Amino acid sequence: MMTSKDLIGSRKKEGDEPSAPPGFVSLTSFTLNRKRDREPDQNEAYSKTTDIEKLQKSFKQRPWILNDELTNLEKPDTQHLNPLQNISVENSLPKGVIRGCPSCSNCQKVIACWRSEEGCRPPSVVYTTVFHPTEEEFKDIYKYIEKIRPKAEENGICRINPPESWKPPFLMKANKFDTTKFGTHVQEISALKDLHSKRKLNEIIEQKDGSDGFEFESGPEFTLPAFKRYAEQFKQNYFKKPDMFTGVGTPPWESVEGEYWRIIQNPTEEIQVLSGNNLEAKVLGSGFPLSTPDDHNDNQSKYRKSGWNLNNTPKMPGSLLAFDCDNSTLLTPRMDVGMCFSSLCWKVEEHHLYLLSYMHLGSSRIWYGVPSKYHQKCEALLKKTFPELSGHRELFHKLVTQLSPSILKSEGIPVYRCVQNPKQFILIFPGAYYAGFDTGFSVSEKANFAPLDWLPHGQLTVETYSEMHRKTCISYDKLLLEGAREAAKSWDFKTRGWNNACGKDGWLTRALKSRVRRESFKRESLCNGSQSREMEEDFGCSVKRECFLCFSDLYLSAAGCSCSPEKYSCLEHSKQICTCPWSSRLILFRSSIGELNLLIDALNGKVDPKLTTLRT
C-alpha cells in the first residue's frame, strides 16, 4: 500500500514540479496542453486526448476519488486531429453502466449517477382518468369497460383501481420461481431517441424481407430473486445521495421521470438496463391462480373465476378471441419483469386489440398514451423524425424509439400520463399509441382481448396490414363469423356478456354487413360457376393459409391454380399467382354470399337461426 512519503514525493532538482506517484499523470504534462493563446496543433490535440484518458484511468485506481466525477472532465477537442491517424473521433458516450466481468456475466458496475438539476420531466402532460369501480361493477369486466369506454377512450389509456377487497394472491412467491430462469434483453436507454440505432434502420431497409426489426440484444438469464437484487443494486447506486456518507435515498417517481427523459434527450453516459418483457406463461407462469377441475370454494375461488384474472380475460364471454381457441399466443397472458428505466417504446397493439395490464408488485410504472384518433398524426411525426422511413411504412411496427411527450405535444398530439402502482390495472384502448418505463423493480402481467366494439378497428387493421404486406396473427373473418353464428343461435347471448351484438345497429350485424358487401363485390368481379367451389373442411385448420403476396388471412375465401397446388392468394391478388390462363384459376369459398346474407337476417331477427348452417 502506498505511504504518505510516496504521495509527497521529492523534487528531482530545484525548480522542477513534484513527480507524480505511480498511476497518476504528471501535473505538468496535463496542464501544458491547456495553453490558451493559440490553437493546438495535431500533436498537441492528440496529447491532450491521451493525457485525459490516463488521468481518468488513474482516478479509477484511487478508491478515495469518486468515479462519478470522471464524467465531468472536459472532453478533448478532436476537430484538429489528423484524419489519417487511426483514432476514433465518433461521438460515442462514456460507459455509465458496465455489465459483466470475466468471472460473472450477471454483475454490473454503475459509474453514472443521477443529475437531479438537469431533469427533463415532460411539462404539461395531462394525467389520465382514474376509475374506481364498486364491488358490484367489478363483477362483470366487459360490462364495466363498456360503461367507461366513452370517457376513457378519449385519452387512449386509463387506470382502474380495483375495490379494496381485491387482493389476489401472487403465486410467484412459490419456490418454483426461486429457481426458474428467464431471459432478458439489453436496453441502451441513451440510444432510444435515435431508433436504437440508425445503422440498424439502414440494415433493415437493405434487407427488406425477413427482418424482425429493431430487436434488443439478448442479455443474461436470471431467476426472479436474482433479478430483483440486480435491479435494486442499480437503482441504489444510480440514485445515491451526493454525500456518500449519508446513505441511499429513494427518489420519488417524478424525479425518476425527469432523469429518464434527460437520458433520452441529453445523454451524457451510455446507460444500459435489462428488461424481461413478453415472457410467455410457460416460462414463469401466471401470477394469478388457475382454475382446476377440483376447485374448492376457498379464498382463491373468486380470483380463479374472475374476468379480471388475466388467464380468463381473453376468452370470457364478451371477447371475440374466445372464438380463436387455437391461438394460444393471444389467449395466454405474458409477464413483464423490469428494473429502473426498463422501457416500453412507442407502439400500437397488434390488430389494435385492447390491452389490460396488472402490476403484481414493485415500484411504479409510468405510462403515456395517445388517443387512437391521432394515430395518423403519430405516423406523420415518425416520418418527419426519421425520413429514412420514407417508402418503408411496413417498418413502423418494428421501431424501437422513445420520443418525448413534449415532442408529440409540439406537433399537436395530446399525451396523457398514467402512473401505475401495485394492485392496479392499466387499460389500453384500440389503436392508441402508448409508451412507458419502470421506476424500479416490478412484476406485471398483461393480456389482449377483443370486445364487440373492437370490430371496426379489427376490420381497419386487416385492410391496413394487407396494404403493408404485413402478416396477421389472428383471423378477423373467423372471429367475426363464429361470433355471428353464436349470437344468431343463442337466445341468451345478451345475458352471457354480449351486449349490443344483434339487431339492426348491433356491433356484429353492422360488421358482418360491411364485410359481406366487400366480399360480394370481389367475388362478382372474379368468379363464375365453373371456377368456384367450397373449401375442403380442413382448409386452413392445421396450417394458417395466407395470401402469398400480401399475407392476408384466407379464412373466408382464396384463389389458387392447378400449377401450384399449395400456393394461394386473396381474391384481390388472384391474377398474380402465376402466368397460366385465367380459366385454370380456382376460387374457393367457405360460405356462399347467400348463406352470409341469411346469417345477417338471423342477426336482425328476420329468420329462424336454425336455418343458418355456415361451416366453421
Coordinates of C-alpha atoms in Angstrom, one line a residue:
M1 CA 0.0 0.0 0.0
M2 CA 1.2 3.5 -0.8
T3 CA 2.6 5.5 2.2
S4 CA 2.4 9.2 2.9
K5 CA 6.1 9.5 1.8
D6 CA 5.2 8.0 -1.5
L7 CA 2.4 10.5 -2.0
I8 CA 4.5 13.5 -1.1
G9 CA 7.4 12.5 -3.3
S10 CA 10.6 14.6 -3.9
R11 CA 11.9 17.1 -6.4
K12 CA 14.5 15.9 -8.8
K13 CA 16.2 19.2 -8.7
E14 CA 15.4 22.8 -7.8
G15 CA 12.6 24.3 -9.9
D16 CA 11.1 21.0 -11.0
E17 CA 7.4 20.2 -10.4
P18 CA 6.7 17.4 -8.0
S19 CA 6.9 13.9 -9.5
A20 CA 3.6 12.1 -9.8
P21 CA 3.1 8.9 -7.8
P22 CA 2.6 5.6 -9.7
G23 CA -0.7 5.5 -11.6
F24 CA -1.0 9.3 -11.8
V25 CA -0.3 11.6 -14.7
S26 CA 2.2 14.4 -14.2
L27 CA 0.5 17.6 -13.4
T28 CA 2.9 19.4 -15.8
S29 CA 2.2 17.1 -18.8
F30 CA -1.5 17.7 -18.2
T31 CA -1.5 21.5 -17.8
L32 CA 0.9 22.3 -20.6
N33 CA -1.6 21.1 -23.1
R34 CA -4.1 23.7 -21.9
K35 CA -2.3 26.7 -23.4
R36 CA -4.9 29.4 -24.2
D37 CA -3.2 31.8 -26.6
R38 CA -3.2 29.7 -29.7
E39 CA -4.9 26.9 -31.5
P40 CA -3.3 23.5 -30.7
D41 CA -1.7 21.6 -33.5
Q42 CA -2.5 18.0 -34.3
N43 CA 0.2 16.6 -32.0
E44 CA -1.0 18.7 -29.0
A45 CA -4.6 17.7 -29.6
Y46 CA -3.6 14.1 -29.6
S47 CA -1.5 14.5 -26.5
K48 CA -4.5 16.2 -24.7
T49 CA -6.7 13.3 -25.6
T50 CA -4.3 10.6 -24.3
D51 CA -3.5 12.6 -21.2
I52 CA -7.1 12.9 -20.1
E53 CA -7.6 9.2 -20.8
K54 CA -4.6 8.5 -18.5
L55 CA -6.0 10.8 -15.9
Q56 CA -9.3 9.1 -16.0
K57 CA -7.6 5.7 -15.6
S58 CA -5.5 6.9 -12.7
F59 CA -8.6 8.2 -10.9
K60 CA -10.3 4.8 -11.2
Q61 CA -7.3 3.3 -9.5
R62 CA -7.8 5.5 -6.5
P63 CA -10.8 4.5 -4.3
W64 CA -10.8 7.8 -2.4
I65 CA -11.7 9.7 -5.6
L66 CA -15.4 9.5 -6.7
N67 CA -15.8 7.7 -10.0
D68 CA -18.8 9.9 -10.7
E69 CA -16.6 12.9 -11.2
L70 CA -14.9 11.3 -14.2
T71 CA -17.9 12.2 -16.4
N72 CA -17.3 15.9 -15.7
L73 CA -13.8 16.0 -17.2
E74 CA -13.6 18.3 -20.2
K75 CA -13.9 16.4 -23.4
P76 CA -10.9 16.8 -25.7
D77 CA -11.2 18.9 -28.8
T78 CA -10.8 16.4 -31.7
Q79 CA -11.6 18.6 -34.6
H80 CA -7.9 19.2 -35.4
L81 CA -6.8 15.5 -35.3
N82 CA -5.2 14.2 -38.3
P83 CA -7.9 12.1 -40.1
L84 CA -5.3 9.7 -41.4
Q85 CA -4.4 8.6 -37.9
N86 CA -6.2 5.5 -36.7
I87 CA -8.0 7.4 -33.9
S88 CA -11.8 7.1 -33.4
V89 CA -13.5 10.6 -33.2
E90 CA -17.1 9.3 -33.1
N91 CA -19.5 11.0 -30.7
S92 CA -19.6 7.9 -28.5
L93 CA -20.6 8.3 -24.9
P94 CA -18.6 7.1 -21.9
K95 CA -19.8 3.9 -20.3
G96 CA -22.2 4.8 -17.5
V97 CA -23.0 1.2 -16.7
I98 CA -20.7 -1.8 -17.2
R99 CA -22.2 -5.2 -17.3
G100 CA -20.4 -8.5 -16.7
C101 CA -16.8 -9.3 -15.9
P102 CA -14.5 -12.3 -16.7
S103 CA -15.9 -14.3 -13.8
C104 CA -19.6 -13.3 -13.9
S105 CA -21.9 -12.2 -16.7
N106 CA -24.7 -11.0 -14.4
C107 CA -22.8 -8.4 -12.4
Q108 CA -22.8 -4.7 -13.0
K109 CA -20.8 -1.6 -12.1
V110 CA -22.8 1.7 -12.1
I111 CA -20.5 4.6 -12.8
A112 CA -23.1 7.2 -13.9
C113 CA -25.3 8.9 -11.4
W114 CA -28.4 11.0 -11.1
R115 CA -28.2 14.5 -12.4
S116 CA -31.1 16.0 -10.5
E117 CA -30.5 19.6 -11.6
E118 CA -30.8 18.6 -15.3
G119 CA -34.1 16.7 -15.1
C120 CA -36.3 16.9 -18.2
R121 CA -39.7 15.9 -16.9
P122 CA -42.2 16.5 -19.7
P123 CA -44.2 19.7 -19.0
S124 CA -48.0 20.0 -19.3
V125 CA -48.6 16.3 -19.8
V126 CA -52.2 15.7 -18.6
Y127 CA -53.0 12.9 -16.1
T128 CA -55.4 10.4 -17.5
T129 CA -58.6 9.5 -15.8
V130 CA -58.6 7.0 -12.9
F131 CA -61.7 4.8 -12.4
H132 CA -62.8 3.3 -9.1
P133 CA -65.4 0.5 -9.8
T134 CA -67.7 -0.5 -7.0
E135 CA -67.9 -4.1 -5.8
E136 CA -70.9 -4.7 -7.9
E137 CA -69.4 -3.0 -11.0
F138 CA -66.3 -5.0 -10.7
K139 CA -68.1 -8.3 -11.0
D140 CA -68.5 -8.0 -14.8
I141 CA -65.3 -6.9 -16.6
Y142 CA -66.8 -6.3 -20.0
K143 CA -69.9 -4.6 -18.8
Y144 CA -67.7 -2.2 -16.8
I145 CA -65.3 -1.5 -19.7
E146 CA -68.3 -0.8 -21.9
K147 CA -69.6 1.7 -19.3
I148 CA -66.3 3.7 -19.0
R149 CA -65.3 3.5 -22.7
P150 CA -67.0 6.7 -23.9
K151 CA -65.0 8.8 -21.4
A152 CA -61.8 6.7 -21.1
E153 CA -61.2 6.1 -24.8
E154 CA -60.7 9.9 -25.3
N155 CA -57.4 9.5 -23.5
G156 CA -56.4 6.3 -25.2
I157 CA -55.3 4.9 -21.8
C158 CA -56.8 4.8 -18.3
R159 CA -56.1 3.4 -14.8
I160 CA -58.6 1.2 -13.0
N161 CA -58.2 0.8 -9.2
P162 CA -60.0 -2.4 -8.0
P163 CA -62.1 -2.3 -4.9
E164 CA -60.3 -2.6 -1.6
S165 CA -61.4 -6.2 -1.2
W166 CA -59.5 -7.2 -4.4
K167 CA -56.4 -8.9 -3.1
P168 CA -55.5 -11.8 -5.3
P169 CA -52.6 -14.0 -4.2
F170 CA -49.3 -13.5 -6.0
L171 CA -48.3 -17.1 -6.9
M172 CA -44.8 -16.3 -8.0
K173 CA -43.8 -16.4 -4.3
A174 CA -43.8 -20.2 -4.6
N175 CA -40.4 -22.0 -4.5
K176 CA -40.7 -22.7 -8.2
F177 CA -39.8 -19.1 -9.1
D178 CA -36.7 -19.1 -6.9
T179 CA -35.0 -21.5 -9.4
T180 CA -36.8 -20.9 -12.8
K181 CA -34.7 -18.7 -15.0
F182 CA -36.0 -16.2 -17.7
G183 CA -34.2 -14.4 -20.5
T184 CA -33.6 -10.7 -20.6
H185 CA -32.9 -8.0 -23.2
V186 CA -30.3 -5.2 -23.0
Q187 CA -31.9 -1.8 -23.5
E188 CA -29.5 1.1 -24.2
I189 CA -31.6 3.9 -22.8
S190 CA -29.3 6.6 -24.0
A191 CA -29.8 5.5 -27.6
L192 CA -33.6 5.1 -27.7
K193 CA -34.2 8.5 -29.1
D194 CA -32.3 7.5 -32.2
L195 CA -34.3 4.4 -33.2
H196 CA -31.9 2.4 -31.0
S197 CA -29.5 2.6 -33.9
K198 CA -29.9 4.4 -37.3
R199 CA -27.3 2.0 -38.6
K200 CA -29.8 -0.8 -37.7
L201 CA -32.5 1.1 -39.7
N202 CA -30.3 1.1 -42.8
E203 CA -29.6 -2.6 -42.4
I204 CA -33.3 -3.4 -42.2
I205 CA -34.1 -1.3 -45.2
E206 CA -31.4 -3.0 -47.2
Q207 CA -32.6 -6.5 -46.1
K208 CA -36.3 -5.6 -46.8
D209 CA -37.6 -9.1 -46.2
G210 CA -37.0 -11.5 -43.4
S211 CA -36.0 -8.9 -40.8
D212 CA -37.5 -9.0 -37.3
G213 CA -37.0 -5.3 -36.8
F214 CA -35.2 -3.4 -34.1
E215 CA -34.8 -6.2 -31.6
F216 CA -32.9 -5.6 -28.4
E217 CA -29.7 -7.5 -27.8
S218 CA -30.2 -10.6 -25.6
G219 CA -29.0 -10.3 -22.1
P220 CA -28.2 -12.8 -19.3
E221 CA -30.7 -15.1 -17.6
F222 CA -31.9 -14.6 -14.1
T223 CA -34.2 -16.1 -11.5
L224 CA -36.7 -13.6 -10.2
P225 CA -34.9 -13.1 -6.8
A226 CA -31.6 -12.6 -8.6
F227 CA -33.1 -10.0 -11.0
K228 CA -34.6 -8.2 -8.1
R229 CA -31.2 -7.9 -6.4
Y230 CA -29.7 -6.7 -9.7
A231 CA -32.4 -4.1 -10.2
E232 CA -32.2 -2.8 -6.6
Q233 CA -28.4 -2.6 -6.8
F234 CA -28.6 -0.5 -10.0
K235 CA -31.2 2.0 -8.5
Q236 CA -29.3 2.4 -5.2
N237 CA -26.1 3.1 -6.9
Y238 CA -27.5 5.4 -9.6
F239 CA -29.7 7.5 -7.3
K240 CA -27.2 7.6 -4.4
K241 CA -27.2 10.9 -2.5
P242 CA -24.4 13.4 -3.2
D243 CA -22.9 12.9 0.2
M244 CA -21.8 9.3 0.1
F245 CA -21.8 9.1 3.9
T246 CA -25.5 9.8 4.4
G247 CA -26.7 6.6 2.8
V248 CA -29.0 5.9 -0.1
G249 CA -32.2 7.8 -0.8
T250 CA -35.3 6.6 -2.7
P251 CA -36.3 9.4 -5.1
P252 CA -40.0 10.0 -5.9
W253 CA -41.3 8.8 -9.3
E254 CA -41.4 12.4 -10.5
S255 CA -37.6 12.7 -10.1
V256 CA -37.0 9.3 -11.8
E257 CA -39.2 10.5 -14.7
G258 CA -37.2 13.7 -15.1
E259 CA -33.9 11.7 -15.1
Y260 CA -35.3 9.2 -17.6
W261 CA -36.1 11.9 -20.2
R262 CA -32.8 13.6 -19.5
I263 CA -31.0 10.4 -20.5
I264 CA -33.2 10.1 -23.6
Q265 CA -32.9 13.7 -24.8
N266 CA -29.5 14.8 -23.5
P267 CA -27.4 11.7 -22.7
T268 CA -24.1 12.2 -21.0
E269 CA -23.3 8.5 -20.4
E270 CA -24.2 5.2 -22.0
I271 CA -26.9 3.7 -19.8
Q272 CA -27.8 0.1 -20.2
V273 CA -30.5 -1.7 -18.3
L274 CA -32.1 -5.1 -18.6
S275 CA -35.7 -6.0 -19.3
G276 CA -37.8 -9.2 -19.3
N277 CA -40.7 -8.3 -21.5
N278 CA -43.4 -10.5 -23.0
L279 CA -42.3 -13.6 -21.1
E280 CA -44.6 -16.5 -22.1
A281 CA -46.6 -18.2 -19.4
K282 CA -44.7 -21.4 -19.9
V283 CA -41.5 -19.6 -18.7
L284 CA -42.7 -18.0 -15.5
G285 CA -46.4 -18.9 -15.4
S286 CA -49.0 -16.5 -14.3
G287 CA -49.2 -14.5 -11.1
F288 CA -53.0 -15.3 -10.9
P289 CA -54.4 -18.6 -9.6
L290 CA -55.5 -21.0 -12.4
S291 CA -58.8 -22.9 -12.5
T292 CA -58.5 -26.6 -11.9
P293 CA -61.1 -29.5 -12.1
D294 CA -61.0 -29.9 -8.4
D295 CA -61.5 -26.2 -7.4
H296 CA -62.8 -25.8 -3.9
N297 CA -64.8 -22.9 -2.5
D298 CA -61.7 -21.5 -0.8
N299 CA -60.5 -17.9 -0.5
Q300 CA -59.0 -18.1 -4.0
S301 CA -62.1 -19.3 -5.8
K302 CA -63.3 -15.8 -6.8
Y303 CA -59.9 -15.0 -8.2
R304 CA -59.8 -18.2 -10.2
K305 CA -63.1 -17.4 -11.9
S306 CA -62.9 -13.6 -12.2
G307 CA -62.8 -11.9 -15.6
W308 CA -60.1 -9.7 -14.2
N309 CA -57.8 -12.7 -13.8
L310 CA -55.8 -12.3 -17.0
N311 CA -55.9 -16.1 -17.7
N312 CA -59.6 -15.7 -18.2
T313 CA -59.9 -12.2 -19.7
P314 CA -59.2 -13.0 -23.4
K315 CA -61.7 -15.9 -23.6
M316 CA -64.5 -14.7 -21.3
P317 CA -68.0 -14.3 -22.9
G318 CA -67.8 -10.8 -24.3
S319 CA -64.3 -11.2 -26.0
L320 CA -64.2 -12.4 -29.6
L321 CA -60.8 -14.0 -29.0
A322 CA -62.8 -16.8 -27.3
F323 CA -63.6 -18.0 -30.9
D324 CA -59.9 -18.5 -31.7
C325 CA -59.2 -21.2 -29.2
D326 CA -56.2 -22.5 -31.2
N327 CA -54.4 -19.2 -30.8
S328 CA -52.5 -19.9 -27.6
T329 CA -50.3 -16.8 -28.1
L330 CA -53.1 -14.4 -27.7
L331 CA -55.2 -16.4 -25.2
T332 CA -52.3 -16.6 -22.7
P333 CA -51.1 -13.7 -20.6
R334 CA -47.5 -12.6 -20.7
M335 CA -45.3 -11.4 -17.9
D336 CA -43.1 -8.3 -17.8
V337 CA -40.2 -8.1 -15.3
G338 CA -38.5 -4.7 -15.3
M339 CA -36.0 -2.5 -13.4
C340 CA -35.5 1.2 -13.2
F341 CA -35.6 2.7 -16.8
S342 CA -36.7 -0.6 -18.4
S343 CA -38.7 0.8 -21.3
L344 CA -41.9 0.2 -23.4
C345 CA -41.2 2.1 -26.6
W346 CA -44.0 3.8 -28.5
K347 CA -46.2 1.2 -30.1
V348 CA -49.7 0.1 -31.0
E349 CA -51.1 -3.3 -30.1
E350 CA -51.2 -5.9 -32.9
H351 CA -54.6 -5.7 -34.7
H352 CA -55.4 -2.8 -32.5
L353 CA -56.6 -5.1 -29.8
Y354 CA -57.4 -4.0 -26.2
L355 CA -54.6 -4.5 -23.7
L356 CA -55.1 -4.9 -20.0
S357 CA -52.0 -4.8 -17.7
Y358 CA -51.9 -5.6 -14.0
M359 CA -49.0 -4.9 -11.7
H360 CA -48.4 -7.6 -9.1
L361 CA -45.6 -6.0 -7.1
G362 CA -42.7 -3.5 -7.3
S363 CA -42.1 0.2 -8.0
S364 CA -44.4 2.5 -10.0
R365 CA -44.5 2.2 -13.8
I366 CA -45.2 5.4 -15.8
W367 CA -47.3 5.1 -18.9
Y368 CA -48.0 7.6 -21.7
G369 CA -51.0 7.3 -24.1
V370 CA -52.2 8.9 -27.3
P371 CA -55.8 8.5 -28.4
S372 CA -56.4 6.4 -31.5
K373 CA -57.8 9.4 -33.4
Y374 CA -54.3 10.8 -33.5
H375 CA -52.8 7.6 -34.9
Q376 CA -52.1 9.1 -38.3
K377 CA -50.5 12.2 -36.8
C378 CA -48.2 9.9 -34.9
E379 CA -47.1 8.1 -38.1
A380 CA -46.6 11.5 -39.7
L381 CA -44.3 12.5 -36.9
L382 CA -42.3 9.3 -37.2
K383 CA -41.8 10.1 -40.9
K384 CA -40.7 13.6 -40.1
T385 CA -38.4 12.5 -37.4
F386 CA -36.9 9.6 -39.3
P387 CA -37.0 10.5 -43.1
E388 CA -35.2 7.2 -43.8
L389 CA -38.6 5.6 -43.3
S390 CA -40.0 7.3 -46.5
G391 CA -41.3 4.5 -48.6
H392 CA -41.0 1.9 -45.9
R393 CA -44.3 2.2 -44.0
E394 CA -44.1 -1.5 -43.1
L395 CA -41.3 -0.7 -40.7
F396 CA -43.4 1.4 -38.4
H397 CA -44.4 -1.6 -36.3
K398 CA -40.8 -2.7 -35.9
L399 CA -39.5 0.5 -34.4
V400 CA -37.7 0.8 -31.1
T401 CA -37.8 4.5 -30.4
Q402 CA -38.7 6.7 -27.5
L403 CA -39.8 10.2 -28.4
S404 CA -40.5 12.6 -25.5
P405 CA -44.2 13.6 -24.9
S406 CA -43.0 17.2 -25.4
I407 CA -42.1 16.4 -29.0
L408 CA -45.6 14.9 -29.6
K409 CA -47.3 17.8 -28.0
S410 CA -45.4 20.3 -30.1
E411 CA -47.0 18.6 -33.2
G412 CA -50.5 19.0 -31.8
I413 CA -50.7 15.4 -30.5
P414 CA -52.1 15.2 -26.9
V415 CA -50.3 12.9 -24.5
Y416 CA -51.8 11.5 -21.3
R417 CA -49.8 10.3 -18.3
C418 CA -50.7 7.4 -16.1
V419 CA -48.8 6.2 -13.0
Q420 CA -49.4 2.5 -12.2
N421 CA -48.8 1.1 -8.8
P422 CA -49.1 -2.5 -7.5
K423 CA -52.6 -4.0 -7.5
Q424 CA -53.8 -1.6 -10.2
F425 CA -54.9 -2.1 -13.8
I426 CA -53.9 -0.2 -16.9
L427 CA -56.3 -0.3 -19.9
I428 CA -55.1 0.5 -23.4
F429 CA -57.8 1.2 -26.0
P430 CA -57.7 0.0 -29.6
G431 CA -55.4 2.0 -31.9
A432 CA -53.9 4.0 -29.1
Y433 CA -50.1 4.6 -29.2
Y434 CA -48.5 4.1 -25.8
A435 CA -45.1 4.0 -24.2
G436 CA -43.7 3.8 -20.6
F437 CA -40.9 2.8 -18.3
D438 CA -40.4 1.4 -14.9
T439 CA -39.1 3.4 -11.9
G440 CA -37.7 0.3 -10.2
F441 CA -38.0 -3.4 -9.9
S442 CA -41.5 -4.6 -10.9
V443 CA -43.5 -7.6 -12.0
S444 CA -46.6 -7.2 -14.1
E445 CA -48.9 -9.3 -16.3
K446 CA -50.8 -8.4 -19.4
A447 CA -53.3 -9.8 -21.9
N448 CA -55.2 -8.8 -25.0
F449 CA -58.9 -9.1 -25.6
A450 CA -61.5 -8.1 -28.2
P451 CA -65.0 -7.0 -27.1
L452 CA -67.5 -6.2 -29.8
D453 CA -66.7 -2.5 -30.1
W454 CA -63.2 -3.7 -31.3
L455 CA -64.8 -4.9 -34.6
P456 CA -64.4 -1.7 -36.6
H457 CA -60.7 -1.5 -35.5
G458 CA -60.2 -5.1 -36.5
Q459 CA -61.6 -4.6 -40.0
L460 CA -59.4 -1.5 -40.5
T461 CA -56.2 -3.2 -39.4
V462 CA -57.0 -6.1 -41.8
E463 CA -57.1 -3.7 -44.7
T464 CA -54.0 -1.8 -43.5
Y465 CA -52.0 -4.9 -43.0
S466 CA -52.8 -6.1 -46.5
E467 CA -51.7 -2.8 -48.0
M468 CA -48.4 -3.0 -46.0
H469 CA -47.9 -6.7 -46.8
R470 CA -47.8 -7.4 -43.1
K471 CA -48.5 -10.8 -41.6
T472 CA -51.6 -11.2 -39.4
C473 CA -51.6 -13.0 -36.1
I474 CA -55.4 -13.6 -35.9
S475 CA -58.1 -14.3 -38.4
Y476 CA -60.6 -11.4 -38.3
D477 CA -63.0 -13.3 -40.5
K478 CA -63.0 -16.3 -38.2
L479 CA -63.7 -14.2 -35.1
L480 CA -66.5 -12.3 -36.9
L481 CA -68.3 -15.3 -38.5
E482 CA -68.1 -17.6 -35.5
G483 CA -69.2 -14.7 -33.2
A484 CA -72.1 -14.0 -35.5
R485 CA -73.2 -17.7 -35.7
E486 CA -73.0 -18.0 -31.9
A487 CA -75.1 -14.8 -31.5
A488 CA -77.7 -15.9 -34.0
K489 CA -78.4 -19.3 -32.4
S490 CA -78.0 -18.3 -28.7
W491 CA -81.2 -16.7 -27.4
D492 CA -79.4 -15.9 -24.2
F493 CA -76.5 -14.2 -26.0
K494 CA -77.1 -10.9 -24.4
T495 CA -77.2 -12.3 -20.9
R496 CA -73.9 -14.0 -21.4
G497 CA -72.0 -10.8 -21.8
W498 CA -72.5 -10.0 -25.4
N499 CA -74.4 -6.7 -25.1
N500 CA -75.4 -4.8 -28.3
A501 CA -74.4 -7.7 -30.5
C502 CA -77.5 -8.2 -32.6
G503 CA -80.3 -6.1 -34.1
K504 CA -80.1 -3.5 -36.8
D505 CA -77.5 -1.5 -35.1
G506 CA -75.7 -4.3 -33.3
W507 CA -71.9 -4.5 -33.4
L508 CA -71.9 -7.9 -35.1
T509 CA -74.7 -7.0 -37.5
R510 CA -73.0 -3.9 -38.8
A511 CA -69.5 -5.5 -39.0
L512 CA -70.8 -8.6 -40.9
K513 CA -72.9 -6.5 -43.4
S514 CA -69.8 -4.4 -44.2
R515 CA -67.6 -7.5 -44.6
V516 CA -70.1 -9.3 -46.8
R517 CA -70.6 -6.2 -49.0
R518 CA -66.8 -6.1 -49.8
E519 CA -66.6 -9.8 -50.3
S520 CA -69.6 -9.9 -52.6
F521 CA -68.1 -7.2 -54.8
K522 CA -64.8 -9.1 -55.2
R523 CA -66.5 -12.4 -56.0
E524 CA -68.8 -10.9 -58.6
S525 CA -65.8 -9.5 -60.5
L526 CA -63.8 -12.7 -60.4
C527 CA -66.0 -15.8 -60.1
N528 CA -68.2 -17.8 -62.4
G529 CA -69.8 -21.2 -61.9
S530 CA -67.0 -23.3 -63.4
Q531 CA -64.3 -21.7 -61.3
S532 CA -65.8 -21.7 -57.8
R533 CA -66.2 -24.4 -55.2
E534 CA -66.4 -24.8 -51.5
M535 CA -63.3 -25.2 -49.5
E536 CA -62.4 -28.5 -48.0
E537 CA -63.4 -28.9 -44.4
D538 CA -59.9 -28.8 -43.1
F539 CA -58.7 -25.9 -45.3
G540 CA -56.6 -23.6 -43.1
C541 CA -57.1 -25.7 -40.0
S542 CA -53.8 -27.4 -39.5
V543 CA -51.8 -24.6 -41.2
K544 CA -52.9 -21.0 -41.4
R545 CA -53.5 -20.1 -45.0
E546 CA -52.2 -16.7 -46.2
C547 CA -52.0 -14.8 -49.4
F548 CA -48.6 -15.4 -50.9
L549 CA -48.2 -11.7 -51.7
C550 CA -49.9 -9.6 -49.1
F551 CA -50.2 -12.2 -46.3
S552 CA -54.0 -11.6 -45.9
D553 CA -55.8 -14.4 -44.0
L554 CA -57.7 -16.7 -46.3
Y555 CA -60.4 -18.0 -43.9
L556 CA -63.4 -16.7 -45.9
S557 CA -62.1 -17.2 -49.5
A558 CA -59.0 -17.9 -51.5
A559 CA -57.7 -18.2 -55.1
G560 CA -55.4 -20.9 -56.5
C561 CA -54.2 -22.6 -59.7
S562 CA -53.6 -26.2 -60.6
C563 CA -50.0 -25.4 -61.5
S564 CA -49.2 -24.6 -57.8
P565 CA -51.4 -26.8 -55.5
E566 CA -50.0 -25.3 -52.3
K567 CA -49.9 -21.6 -53.4
Y568 CA -52.9 -19.4 -52.7
S569 CA -53.8 -15.8 -52.8
C570 CA -56.6 -13.4 -51.7
L571 CA -59.1 -12.6 -54.3
E572 CA -57.5 -9.2 -54.9
H573 CA -54.2 -10.8 -56.0
S574 CA -55.6 -13.8 -57.7
K575 CA -54.3 -12.7 -61.1
Q576 CA -50.7 -12.6 -59.8
I577 CA -50.4 -16.2 -58.7
C578 CA -48.9 -17.4 -62.0
T579 CA -49.0 -16.8 -65.8
C580 CA -51.5 -19.6 -66.6
P581 CA -54.7 -18.8 -68.4
W582 CA -57.4 -17.4 -66.3
S583 CA -59.6 -20.4 -67.0
S584 CA -57.2 -22.5 -64.8
R585 CA -57.8 -20.4 -61.7
L586 CA -59.9 -21.8 -58.9
I587 CA -61.8 -19.7 -56.4
L588 CA -62.5 -21.3 -53.0
F589 CA -65.1 -20.1 -50.5
R590 CA -66.1 -21.2 -47.1
S591 CA -69.7 -19.9 -47.3
S592 CA -71.7 -18.6 -50.2
I593 CA -72.9 -15.0 -50.3
G594 CA -76.4 -16.2 -49.9
E595 CA -75.5 -18.1 -46.7
L596 CA -73.8 -15.0 -45.4
N597 CA -76.8 -12.8 -46.1
L598 CA -79.0 -15.3 -44.3
L599 CA -76.8 -15.0 -41.3
I600 CA -77.3 -11.2 -41.4
D601 CA -81.0 -11.7 -41.5
A602 CA -80.8 -14.0 -38.4
L603 CA -78.9 -11.4 -36.5
N604 CA -81.6 -8.9 -37.4
G605 CA -84.2 -11.4 -36.1
K606 CA -85.8 -11.9 -39.5
V607 CA -85.3 -15.6 -39.9
D608 CA -85.0 -18.6 -37.7
P609 CA -81.3 -19.0 -36.5
K610 CA -81.6 -22.8 -37.1
L611 CA -81.7 -22.1 -40.9
T612 CA -78.1 -20.7 -40.8
T613 CA -75.8 -23.6 -41.4
L614 CA -72.5 -21.9 -42.0
R615 CA -69.4 -24.1 -41.8
T616 CA -66.6 -23.2 -39.5

